[in-house]
mmCIF file of C-alpha atoms in Angstrom:
data_model
loop_
_atom_site.group_PDB
_atom_site.id
_atom_site.type_symbol
_atom_site.label_atom_id
_atom_site.label_comp_id
_atom_site.label_asym_id
_atom_site.label_seq_id
_atom_site.Cartn_x
_atom_site.Cartn_y
_atom_site.Cartn_z
ATOM 1 C CA MET A 1 -14.807 8.783 -14.301
ATOM 2 C CA SER A 2 -17.830 6.014 -14.857
ATOM 3 C CA PRO A 3 -19.377 4.682 -11.231
ATOM 4 C CA ARG A 4 -17.528 1.608 -13.044
ATOM 5 C CA MET A 5 -13.780 3.217 -13.137
ATOM 6 C CA LYS A 6 -14.364 4.389 -9.570
ATOM 7 C CA ALA A 7 -14.887 0.981 -8.046
ATOM 8 C CA SER A 8 -12.607 -1.061 -9.900
ATOM 9 C CA PHE A 9 -8.821 1.558 -10.578
ATOM 10 C CA GLY A 10 -9.915 2.531 -6.693
ATOM 11 C CA PHE A 11 -9.558 0.969 -3.427
ATOM 12 C CA GLY A 12 -8.609 4.883 -1.450
ATOM 13 C CA SER A 13 -11.494 4.545 0.461
ATOM 14 C CA SER A 14 -13.502 0.794 0.486
ATOM 15 C CA PRO A 15 -12.367 -1.902 1.087
ATOM 16 C CA ALA A 16 -14.155 -4.808 -0.089
ATOM 17 C CA SER A 17 -16.207 -5.985 2.976
ATOM 18 C CA ASP A 18 -18.314 -4.023 5.660
ATOM 19 C CA GLN A 19 -15.994 -2.647 8.575
ATOM 20 C CA ALA A 20 -18.977 -2.646 10.683
ATOM 21 C CA THR A 21 -19.456 -6.422 10.437
ATOM 22 C CA LEU A 22 -16.780 -7.992 11.693
ATOM 23 C CA ALA A 23 -16.473 -8.187 15.143
ATOM 24 C CA ARG A 24 -13.453 -7.204 17.416
ATOM 25 C CA ARG A 25 -10.957 -9.580 17.787
ATOM 26 C CA PRO A 26 -9.779 -11.327 21.538
ATOM 27 C CA GLY A 27 -6.825 -9.285 22.682
ATOM 28 C CA TRP A 28 -7.834 -5.801 20.431
ATOM 29 C CA SER A 29 -8.823 -2.052 21.818
ATOM 30 C CA ALA A 30 -11.968 -0.675 19.977
ATOM 31 C CA THR A 31 -9.117 1.962 19.653
ATOM 32 C CA THR A 32 -7.443 -0.431 17.522
ATOM 33 C CA GLU A 33 -9.992 -1.865 15.818
ATOM 34 C CA LYS A 34 -11.171 1.965 15.413
ATOM 35 C CA ALA A 35 -8.064 3.076 13.690
ATOM 36 C CA LEU A 36 -7.616 0.093 11.164
ATOM 37 C CA ALA A 37 -11.746 0.618 9.817
ATOM 38 C CA GLU A 38 -10.702 4.261 9.995
ATOM 39 C CA ALA A 39 -7.520 3.559 7.548
ATOM 40 C CA GLY A 40 -10.110 1.102 4.814
ATOM 41 C CA LEU A 41 -7.979 -1.746 6.818
ATOM 42 C CA ASP A 42 -10.189 -5.307 6.473
ATOM 43 C CA PRO A 43 -9.325 -5.591 11.132
ATOM 44 C CA SER A 44 -9.255 -9.966 10.151
ATOM 45 C CA ALA A 45 -7.099 -9.471 7.517
ATOM 46 C CA VAL A 46 -4.262 -7.719 8.818
ATOM 47 C CA GLY A 47 -4.791 -10.258 11.959
ATOM 48 C CA ASP A 48 -4.091 -12.780 9.422
ATOM 49 C CA VAL A 49 -1.065 -10.844 9.155
ATOM 50 C CA VAL A 50 -0.340 -10.051 12.551
ATOM 51 C CA ALA A 51 -0.755 -13.983 13.296
ATOM 52 C CA ARG A 52 1.619 -15.253 10.365
ATOM 53 C CA ALA A 53 4.090 -12.336 11.694
ATOM 54 C CA ILE A 54 3.549 -13.393 15.113
ATOM 55 C CA ALA A 55 4.266 -17.798 14.765
ATOM 56 C CA GLU A 56 7.449 -17.316 12.546
ATOM 57 C CA ASP A 57 8.929 -15.008 15.912
ATOM 58 C CA LEU A 58 7.125 -17.918 18.384
ATOM 59 C CA PRO A 59 6.360 -21.031 16.279
ATOM 60 C CA ALA A 60 4.157 -23.003 18.539
ATOM 61 C CA ALA A 61 6.038 -26.655 16.911
ATOM 62 C CA SER A 62 9.323 -25.029 19.715
ATOM 63 C CA GLY A 63 6.536 -25.731 22.455
ATOM 64 C CA LEU A 64 8.225 -23.020 24.278
ATOM 65 C CA GLY A 65 5.546 -19.364 23.304
ATOM 66 C CA VAL A 66 7.987 -16.834 24.764
ATOM 67 C CA ASP A 67 10.872 -14.772 23.561
ATOM 68 C CA VAL A 68 13.137 -16.955 25.657
ATOM 69 C CA THR A 69 15.871 -14.071 26.224
ATOM 70 C CA SER A 70 13.123 -12.082 26.675
ATOM 71 C CA ALA A 71 11.418 -14.720 29.435
ATOM 72 C CA ALA A 72 15.426 -14.732 30.950
ATOM 73 C CA THR A 73 15.905 -11.740 31.151
ATOM 74 C CA VAL A 74 12.713 -10.167 32.481
ATOM 75 C CA PRO A 75 11.582 -10.001 35.824
ATOM 76 C CA ALA A 76 7.835 -11.067 35.171
ATOM 77 C CA ASP A 77 6.264 -7.812 35.946
ATOM 78 C CA LEU A 78 8.406 -4.704 34.734
ATOM 79 C CA VAL A 79 6.546 -2.300 32.961
ATOM 80 C CA ALA A 80 7.105 0.052 30.958
ATOM 81 C CA VAL A 81 6.821 3.355 28.212
ATOM 82 C CA GLY A 82 7.586 1.725 25.189
ATOM 83 C CA ARG A 83 8.152 5.084 21.893
ATOM 84 C CA ILE A 84 8.346 5.369 18.863
ATOM 85 C CA VAL A 85 10.670 7.286 17.442
ATOM 86 C CA ALA A 86 11.545 8.393 13.515
ATOM 87 C CA ARG A 87 15.806 8.131 12.795
ATOM 88 C CA ALA A 88 14.828 9.980 9.452
ATOM 89 C CA ARG A 89 13.073 11.361 7.840
ATOM 90 C CA GLY A 90 9.656 10.043 5.861
ATOM 91 C CA VAL A 91 6.660 9.611 5.817
ATOM 92 C CA VAL A 92 5.055 7.563 8.240
ATOM 93 C CA ALA A 93 2.233 4.715 7.742
ATOM 94 C CA GLY A 94 1.214 1.837 9.678
ATOM 95 C CA LEU A 95 0.727 3.083 13.116
ATOM 96 C CA PRO A 96 -2.775 0.720 13.538
ATOM 97 C CA VAL A 97 -1.129 -1.823 12.042
ATOM 98 C CA ALA A 98 2.163 -1.921 15.147
ATOM 99 C CA ALA A 99 -1.275 -1.584 16.905
ATOM 100 C CA ALA A 100 -2.606 -4.136 16.295
ATOM 101 C CA VAL A 101 0.701 -6.001 16.927
ATOM 102 C CA PHE A 102 0.900 -4.702 20.976
ATOM 103 C CA ASP A 103 -2.132 -6.290 21.070
ATOM 104 C CA ALA A 104 -2.128 -8.982 20.502
ATOM 105 C CA MET A 105 1.399 -9.887 21.851
ATOM 106 C CA VAL A 106 0.894 -8.056 25.077
ATOM 107 C CA GLY A 107 -2.430 -8.803 25.554
ATOM 108 C CA PRO A 108 -5.317 -6.280 27.721
ATOM 109 C CA ASP A 109 -2.588 -4.986 28.968
ATOM 110 C CA ALA A 110 -1.674 -2.643 26.494
ATOM 111 C CA GLU A 111 -2.079 1.001 26.830
ATOM 112 C CA VAL A 112 -1.479 1.507 22.907
ATOM 113 C CA THR A 113 -1.458 5.949 21.898
ATOM 114 C CA LEU A 114 -1.412 6.542 18.647
ATOM 115 C CA THR A 115 1.198 10.315 18.642
ATOM 116 C CA ALA A 116 1.301 10.346 14.525
ATOM 117 C CA ALA A 117 -1.203 9.425 12.004
ATOM 118 C CA ASP A 118 -0.272 7.784 8.862
ATOM 119 C CA GLY A 119 0.774 10.366 5.713
ATOM 120 C CA ASP A 120 2.678 12.872 8.413
ATOM 121 C CA ARG A 121 5.183 13.351 7.895
ATOM 122 C CA ILE A 122 7.940 13.603 9.759
ATOM 123 C CA GLY A 123 11.886 13.213 10.702
ATOM 124 C CA PRO A 124 14.673 12.772 13.260
ATOM 125 C CA GLY A 125 13.355 12.310 16.894
ATOM 126 C CA THR A 126 9.093 12.344 16.071
ATOM 127 C CA GLU A 127 7.450 10.550 18.144
ATOM 128 C CA VAL A 128 4.622 7.780 16.164
ATOM 129 C CA LEU A 129 3.131 5.867 18.925
ATOM 130 C CA ARG A 130 4.020 5.263 22.337
ATOM 131 C CA VAL A 131 2.508 1.802 24.424
ATOM 132 C CA ARG A 132 2.731 1.110 27.845
ATOM 133 C CA GLY A 133 3.556 -2.565 29.400
ATOM 134 C CA PRO A 134 4.772 -5.441 30.345
ATOM 135 C CA VAL A 135 8.224 -5.261 30.045
ATOM 136 C CA ARG A 136 8.255 -9.201 28.107
ATOM 137 C CA GLY A 137 5.786 -7.708 25.943
ATOM 138 C CA LEU A 138 7.396 -5.596 25.091
ATOM 139 C CA LEU A 139 9.570 -6.656 23.324
ATOM 140 C CA THR A 140 8.437 -9.681 21.630
ATOM 141 C CA ALA A 141 6.095 -7.705 19.857
ATOM 142 C CA GLU A 142 8.939 -4.739 18.603
ATOM 143 C CA ARG A 143 10.504 -6.252 15.688
ATOM 144 C CA THR A 144 7.639 -7.562 14.160
ATOM 145 C CA ALA A 145 5.249 -4.246 15.283
ATOM 146 C CA LEU A 146 8.719 -2.090 13.512
ATOM 147 C CA ASN A 147 8.747 -4.827 10.985
ATOM 148 C CA LEU A 148 5.366 -4.257 9.318
ATOM 149 C CA LEU A 149 5.522 -0.627 10.648
ATOM 150 C CA CYS A 150 9.099 1.063 8.720
ATOM 151 C CA HIS A 151 8.466 -0.782 5.491
ATOM 152 C CA LEU A 152 5.441 0.421 5.041
ATOM 153 C CA SER A 153 6.562 4.112 6.153
ATOM 154 C CA GLY A 154 9.185 2.987 3.552
ATOM 155 C CA VAL A 155 6.283 2.350 0.492
ATOM 156 C CA ALA A 156 4.900 5.704 1.976
ATOM 157 C CA THR A 157 8.036 8.061 2.058
ATOM 158 C CA VAL A 158 8.950 6.843 -1.886
ATOM 159 C CA THR A 159 5.596 7.058 -2.730
ATOM 160 C CA ARG A 160 5.559 10.919 -1.644
ATOM 161 C CA ALA A 161 8.474 11.705 -3.082
ATOM 162 C CA TRP A 162 6.782 10.713 -6.135
ATOM 163 C CA ALA A 163 3.826 12.839 -5.970
ATOM 164 C CA ASP A 164 5.844 15.769 -4.793
ATOM 165 C CA ALA A 165 7.313 15.599 -8.344
ATOM 166 C CA ILE A 166 4.615 15.881 -9.745
ATOM 167 C CA ALA A 167 2.084 17.905 -7.710
ATOM 168 C CA GLY A 168 0.451 20.655 -9.378
ATOM 169 C CA THR A 169 0.324 18.687 -13.168
ATOM 170 C CA GLY A 170 -3.140 17.213 -12.661
ATOM 171 C CA ALA A 171 -1.270 13.672 -12.788
ATOM 172 C CA ALA A 172 -1.388 10.912 -9.738
ATOM 173 C CA VAL A 173 1.438 8.205 -8.420
ATOM 174 C CA ARG A 174 -0.199 4.837 -8.655
ATOM 175 C CA ASP A 175 0.727 1.464 -8.022
ATOM 176 C CA THR A 176 1.024 -1.986 -9.269
ATOM 177 C CA ARG A 177 0.230 -6.244 -8.456
ATOM 178 C CA LYS A 178 3.913 -6.242 -7.782
ATOM 179 C CA THR A 179 3.480 -6.132 -4.671
ATOM 180 C CA MET A 180 5.049 -8.394 -1.474
ATOM 181 C CA PRO A 181 2.828 -11.583 -1.452
ATOM 182 C CA GLY A 182 0.534 -12.093 1.282
ATOM 183 C CA LEU A 183 1.431 -7.658 2.209
ATOM 184 C CA ARG A 184 -1.160 -6.723 -0.930
ATOM 185 C CA ALA A 185 -3.921 -4.298 0.633
ATOM 186 C CA LEU A 186 -1.632 -3.071 3.112
ATOM 187 C CA GLU A 187 1.572 -1.813 1.322
ATOM 188 C CA LYS A 188 -1.283 0.201 -1.141
ATOM 189 C CA TYR A 189 -2.447 0.834 1.873
ATOM 190 C CA ALA A 190 1.290 2.598 2.705
ATOM 191 C CA VAL A 191 0.349 4.177 -1.242
ATOM 192 C CA ARG A 192 -2.747 6.294 -0.447
ATOM 193 C CA ALA A 193 -0.520 7.184 2.743
ATOM 194 C CA GLY A 194 2.218 8.833 0.722
ATOM 195 C CA GLY A 195 -0.657 10.572 -1.318
ATOM 196 C CA GLY A 196 -0.265 8.543 -3.860
ATOM 197 C CA VAL A 197 -3.457 5.940 -5.558
ATOM 198 C CA ASN A 198 -4.219 2.309 -6.260
ATOM 199 C CA HIS A 199 -4.900 0.208 -9.272
ATOM 200 C CA ARG A 200 -6.416 -3.036 -9.335
ATOM 201 C CA MET A 201 -6.168 -4.825 -6.756
ATOM 202 C CA SER A 202 -6.122 -8.316 -7.952
ATOM 203 C CA LEU A 203 -6.786 -10.196 -11.683
ATOM 204 C CA VAL A 204 -10.722 -10.295 -10.773
ATOM 205 C CA ASP A 205 -10.994 -6.265 -10.003
ATOM 206 C CA ALA A 206 -10.647 -5.361 -13.792
ATOM 207 C CA ALA A 207 -9.246 -6.666 -17.185
ATOM 208 C CA LEU A 208 -5.628 -5.543 -18.511
ATOM 209 C CA VAL A 209 -5.038 -6.904 -21.806
ATOM 210 C CA LYS A 210 -1.227 -6.323 -22.313
ATOM 211 C CA ASP A 211 1.334 -7.320 -25.104
ATOM 212 C CA ASN A 212 1.244 -10.926 -24.790
ATOM 213 C CA HIS A 213 -2.312 -11.111 -24.150
ATOM 214 C CA VAL A 214 -2.467 -8.747 -27.548
ATOM 215 C CA VAL A 215 -0.512 -11.279 -29.550
ATOM 216 C CA ALA A 216 -2.247 -14.322 -27.586
ATOM 217 C CA ALA A 217 -5.897 -12.377 -29.180
ATOM 218 C CA GLY A 218 -4.334 -10.857 -32.368
ATOM 219 C CA GLY A 219 -4.531 -8.018 -32.198
ATOM 220 C CA VAL A 220 -5.285 -4.793 -29.420
ATOM 221 C CA ALA A 221 -8.870 -4.541 -30.627
ATOM 222 C CA ALA A 222 -9.130 -8.445 -30.426
ATOM 223 C CA ALA A 223 -7.532 -8.306 -27.312
ATOM 224 C CA PHE A 224 -9.838 -6.019 -26.398
ATOM 225 C CA ALA A 225 -14.092 -7.455 -27.472
ATOM 226 C CA ALA A 226 -12.998 -11.236 -26.373
ATOM 227 C CA VAL A 227 -12.633 -9.407 -22.887
ATOM 228 C CA ARG A 228 -16.159 -7.096 -23.155
ATOM 229 C CA ALA A 229 -17.347 -10.016 -23.904
ATOM 230 C CA ALA A 230 -16.654 -12.514 -20.854
ATOM 231 C CA PHE A 231 -16.615 -10.312 -18.665
ATOM 232 C CA PRO A 232 -18.708 -6.732 -19.739
ATOM 233 C CA ASP A 233 -19.004 -5.596 -16.573
ATOM 234 C CA LEU A 234 -15.575 -5.116 -15.798
ATOM 235 C CA PRO A 235 -13.434 -1.664 -17.105
ATOM 236 C CA VAL A 236 -10.887 -2.803 -19.729
ATOM 237 C CA GLU A 237 -7.266 -1.643 -19.714
ATOM 238 C CA VAL A 238 -5.142 -2.138 -23.005
ATOM 239 C CA GLU A 239 -1.184 -1.846 -23.203
ATOM 240 C CA CYS A 240 -0.024 0.340 -25.458
ATOM 241 C CA ASP A 241 3.217 0.254 -27.042
ATOM 242 C CA THR A 242 2.751 2.651 -29.781
ATOM 243 C CA VAL A 243 -0.066 6.068 -30.043
ATOM 244 C CA GLU A 244 -1.201 3.734 -33.784
ATOM 245 C CA GLN A 245 -2.486 1.139 -31.195
ATOM 246 C CA VAL A 246 -3.720 3.429 -29.206
ATOM 247 C CA ARG A 247 -6.667 4.291 -31.555
ATOM 248 C CA GLU A 248 -7.270 1.635 -32.237
ATOM 249 C CA ALA A 249 -7.796 1.129 -28.127
ATOM 250 C CA VAL A 250 -9.413 4.384 -28.101
ATOM 251 C CA ALA A 251 -11.890 2.925 -31.370
ATOM 252 C CA ALA A 252 -12.915 -0.287 -29.280
ATOM 253 C CA GLY A 253 -13.760 1.371 -26.582
ATOM 254 C CA ALA A 254 -10.927 0.343 -23.284
ATOM 255 C CA ASP A 255 -11.509 2.571 -20.039
ATOM 256 C CA LEU A 256 -7.890 3.017 -20.057
ATOM 257 C CA ILE A 257 -4.272 2.613 -21.917
ATOM 258 C CA LEU A 258 -1.385 2.198 -20.304
ATOM 259 C CA LEU A 259 1.270 3.496 -22.883
ATOM 260 C CA ASP A 260 3.886 1.393 -22.674
ATOM 261 C CA ASN A 261 7.849 3.042 -23.222
ATOM 262 C CA MET A 262 6.740 6.238 -24.795
ATOM 263 C CA THR A 263 8.706 9.479 -25.766
ATOM 264 C CA PRO A 264 6.964 12.740 -24.536
ATOM 265 C CA ASP A 265 6.185 12.895 -27.270
ATOM 266 C CA GLU A 266 4.576 10.355 -27.590
ATOM 267 C CA LEU A 267 2.731 10.637 -24.221
ATOM 268 C CA ARG A 268 1.270 13.853 -25.967
ATOM 269 C CA ALA A 269 -0.215 11.950 -29.385
ATOM 270 C CA ALA A 270 -1.742 9.654 -27.361
ATOM 271 C CA VAL A 271 -3.298 12.543 -25.459
ATOM 272 C CA ALA A 272 -4.304 13.941 -27.718
ATOM 273 C CA LEU A 273 -5.642 11.269 -29.677
ATOM 274 C CA ALA A 274 -7.886 9.442 -25.423
ATOM 275 C CA ARG A 275 -8.872 12.872 -23.959
ATOM 276 C CA PRO A 276 -11.736 13.167 -26.701
ATOM 277 C CA ALA A 277 -12.858 10.319 -26.293
ATOM 278 C CA GLY A 278 -12.810 10.298 -22.118
ATOM 279 C CA VAL A 279 -10.474 7.289 -21.884
ATOM 280 C CA LEU A 280 -7.920 7.670 -18.916
ATOM 281 C CA LEU A 281 -3.846 7.199 -19.918
ATOM 282 C CA GLU A 282 -1.576 5.557 -17.562
ATOM 283 C CA ALA A 283 2.435 6.291 -18.766
ATOM 284 C CA SER A 284 5.213 3.013 -17.411
ATOM 285 C CA GLY A 285 7.473 1.641 -18.440
ATOM 286 C CA GLY A 286 11.027 2.135 -16.967
ATOM 287 C CA LEU A 287 10.325 6.096 -14.939
ATOM 288 C CA THR A 288 11.687 7.604 -12.843
ATOM 289 C CA ILE A 289 11.601 10.024 -10.802
ATOM 290 C CA ASP A 290 13.889 12.214 -12.604
ATOM 291 C CA VAL A 291 11.693 12.607 -15.678
ATOM 292 C CA ALA A 292 8.416 12.266 -13.671
ATOM 293 C CA ALA A 293 6.942 16.063 -13.711
ATOM 294 C CA GLU A 294 7.728 15.507 -17.607
ATOM 295 C CA VAL A 295 6.298 12.687 -17.959
ATOM 296 C CA ALA A 296 3.046 14.321 -15.833
ATOM 297 C CA ALA A 297 3.350 17.452 -18.100
ATOM 298 C CA THR A 298 2.331 15.802 -21.226
ATOM 299 C CA GLY A 299 -1.109 15.317 -19.876
ATOM 300 C CA VAL A 300 -1.427 11.754 -18.659
ATOM 301 C CA ASP A 301 -4.090 10.723 -15.908
ATOM 302 C CA TYR A 302 -1.614 7.979 -13.937
ATOM 303 C CA LEU A 303 2.049 7.037 -14.398
ATOM 304 C CA SER A 304 2.170 3.466 -12.542
ATOM 305 C CA VAL A 305 5.998 3.175 -11.233
ATOM 306 C CA GLY A 306 6.035 -0.610 -9.205
ATOM 307 C CA GLY A 307 9.222 1.155 -7.928
ATOM 308 C CA ILE A 308 7.079 2.548 -5.025
ATOM 309 C CA THR A 309 5.770 -1.233 -3.540
ATOM 310 C CA HIS A 310 9.298 -3.779 -4.765
ATOM 311 C CA SER A 311 11.556 -1.420 -4.294
ATOM 312 C CA VAL A 312 11.296 -0.277 -1.274
ATOM 313 C CA MET A 313 13.673 0.920 1.510
ATOM 314 C CA ALA A 314 12.806 0.721 5.171
ATOM 315 C CA LEU A 315 11.730 4.020 7.129
ATOM 316 C CA ASP A 316 14.148 3.998 10.038
ATOM 317 C CA LEU A 317 12.060 3.893 13.604
ATOM 318 C CA GLY A 318 13.577 2.728 16.864
ATOM 319 C CA LEU A 319 11.755 2.083 19.888
ATOM 320 C CA ASP A 320 12.604 3.329 23.336
ATOM 321 C CA LEU A 321 11.960 1.532 26.149
ATOM 322 C CA THR A 322 11.270 4.347 30.173
ATOM 323 C CA LEU A 323 10.682 1.164 32.623
ATOM 324 C CA ASP A 324 8.116 2.987 35.534
ATOM 325 C CA LYS A 325 9.564 4.299 38.578
#
């Protein structure tokens, strides 16, 4: 793959901003900042997500700024250790994000320890994070931390199932832009934690010529030529519904071809056309995990699976408190 393709189609190790230049957010520990940076996550972007989530629970318009239940029932000086523990089997992802929630909500009194690593396979009873601090703060932060951690772990878990299903074929499972608004960077991170790879992050990273673009432009070759002329430095992926369109896209110079709703025989024919030209191929369109291995065995490079982000079930994790004696 050319350097241009790596830069624009993969986001596994090169976040958009230089982590070294990002100032630490108030209240966040150096450990949390380091964990986010090592994950390839922009702390500023994570901070925005966390702030919005906290604002949903503690709306400024109320003028209260506290969890009213915890404030009324929990002594201000009560301290506990909280352990986030898996209730089900899966793959964990989002631990630095959960740590950021506790740092933001509890402040410098939060002592967070990650007892597992994103991408780890976990089972019932596995502790993944431990936090010590005032009980009021822990209870206020609990749901926000778990919402993010459970969702991202769900993404990683289903991605790992797909990755395991096609292991040894040489193909990789890849996500799409079918993500929850505002959570794309985190969900795509969770895909990486689960063993998948990322497609483009936005509409400006690369061009993807789909069927409606082909109709509007007057054909596959015409659409490709128009994009290449307008944005010569960007990689161009072309969606094809037939083997004949694949032939046309290869001849036009496409960097990558999306094979939409093709049979295994058609996929193999597309591979035979594209492989000699060094063009990458991505199978797409209603794929299920039951046929993943068969599709991957045709020789395609990627399986495009929107469901690993848009239709996941959250992994069940919970927070257990133990009061300081």
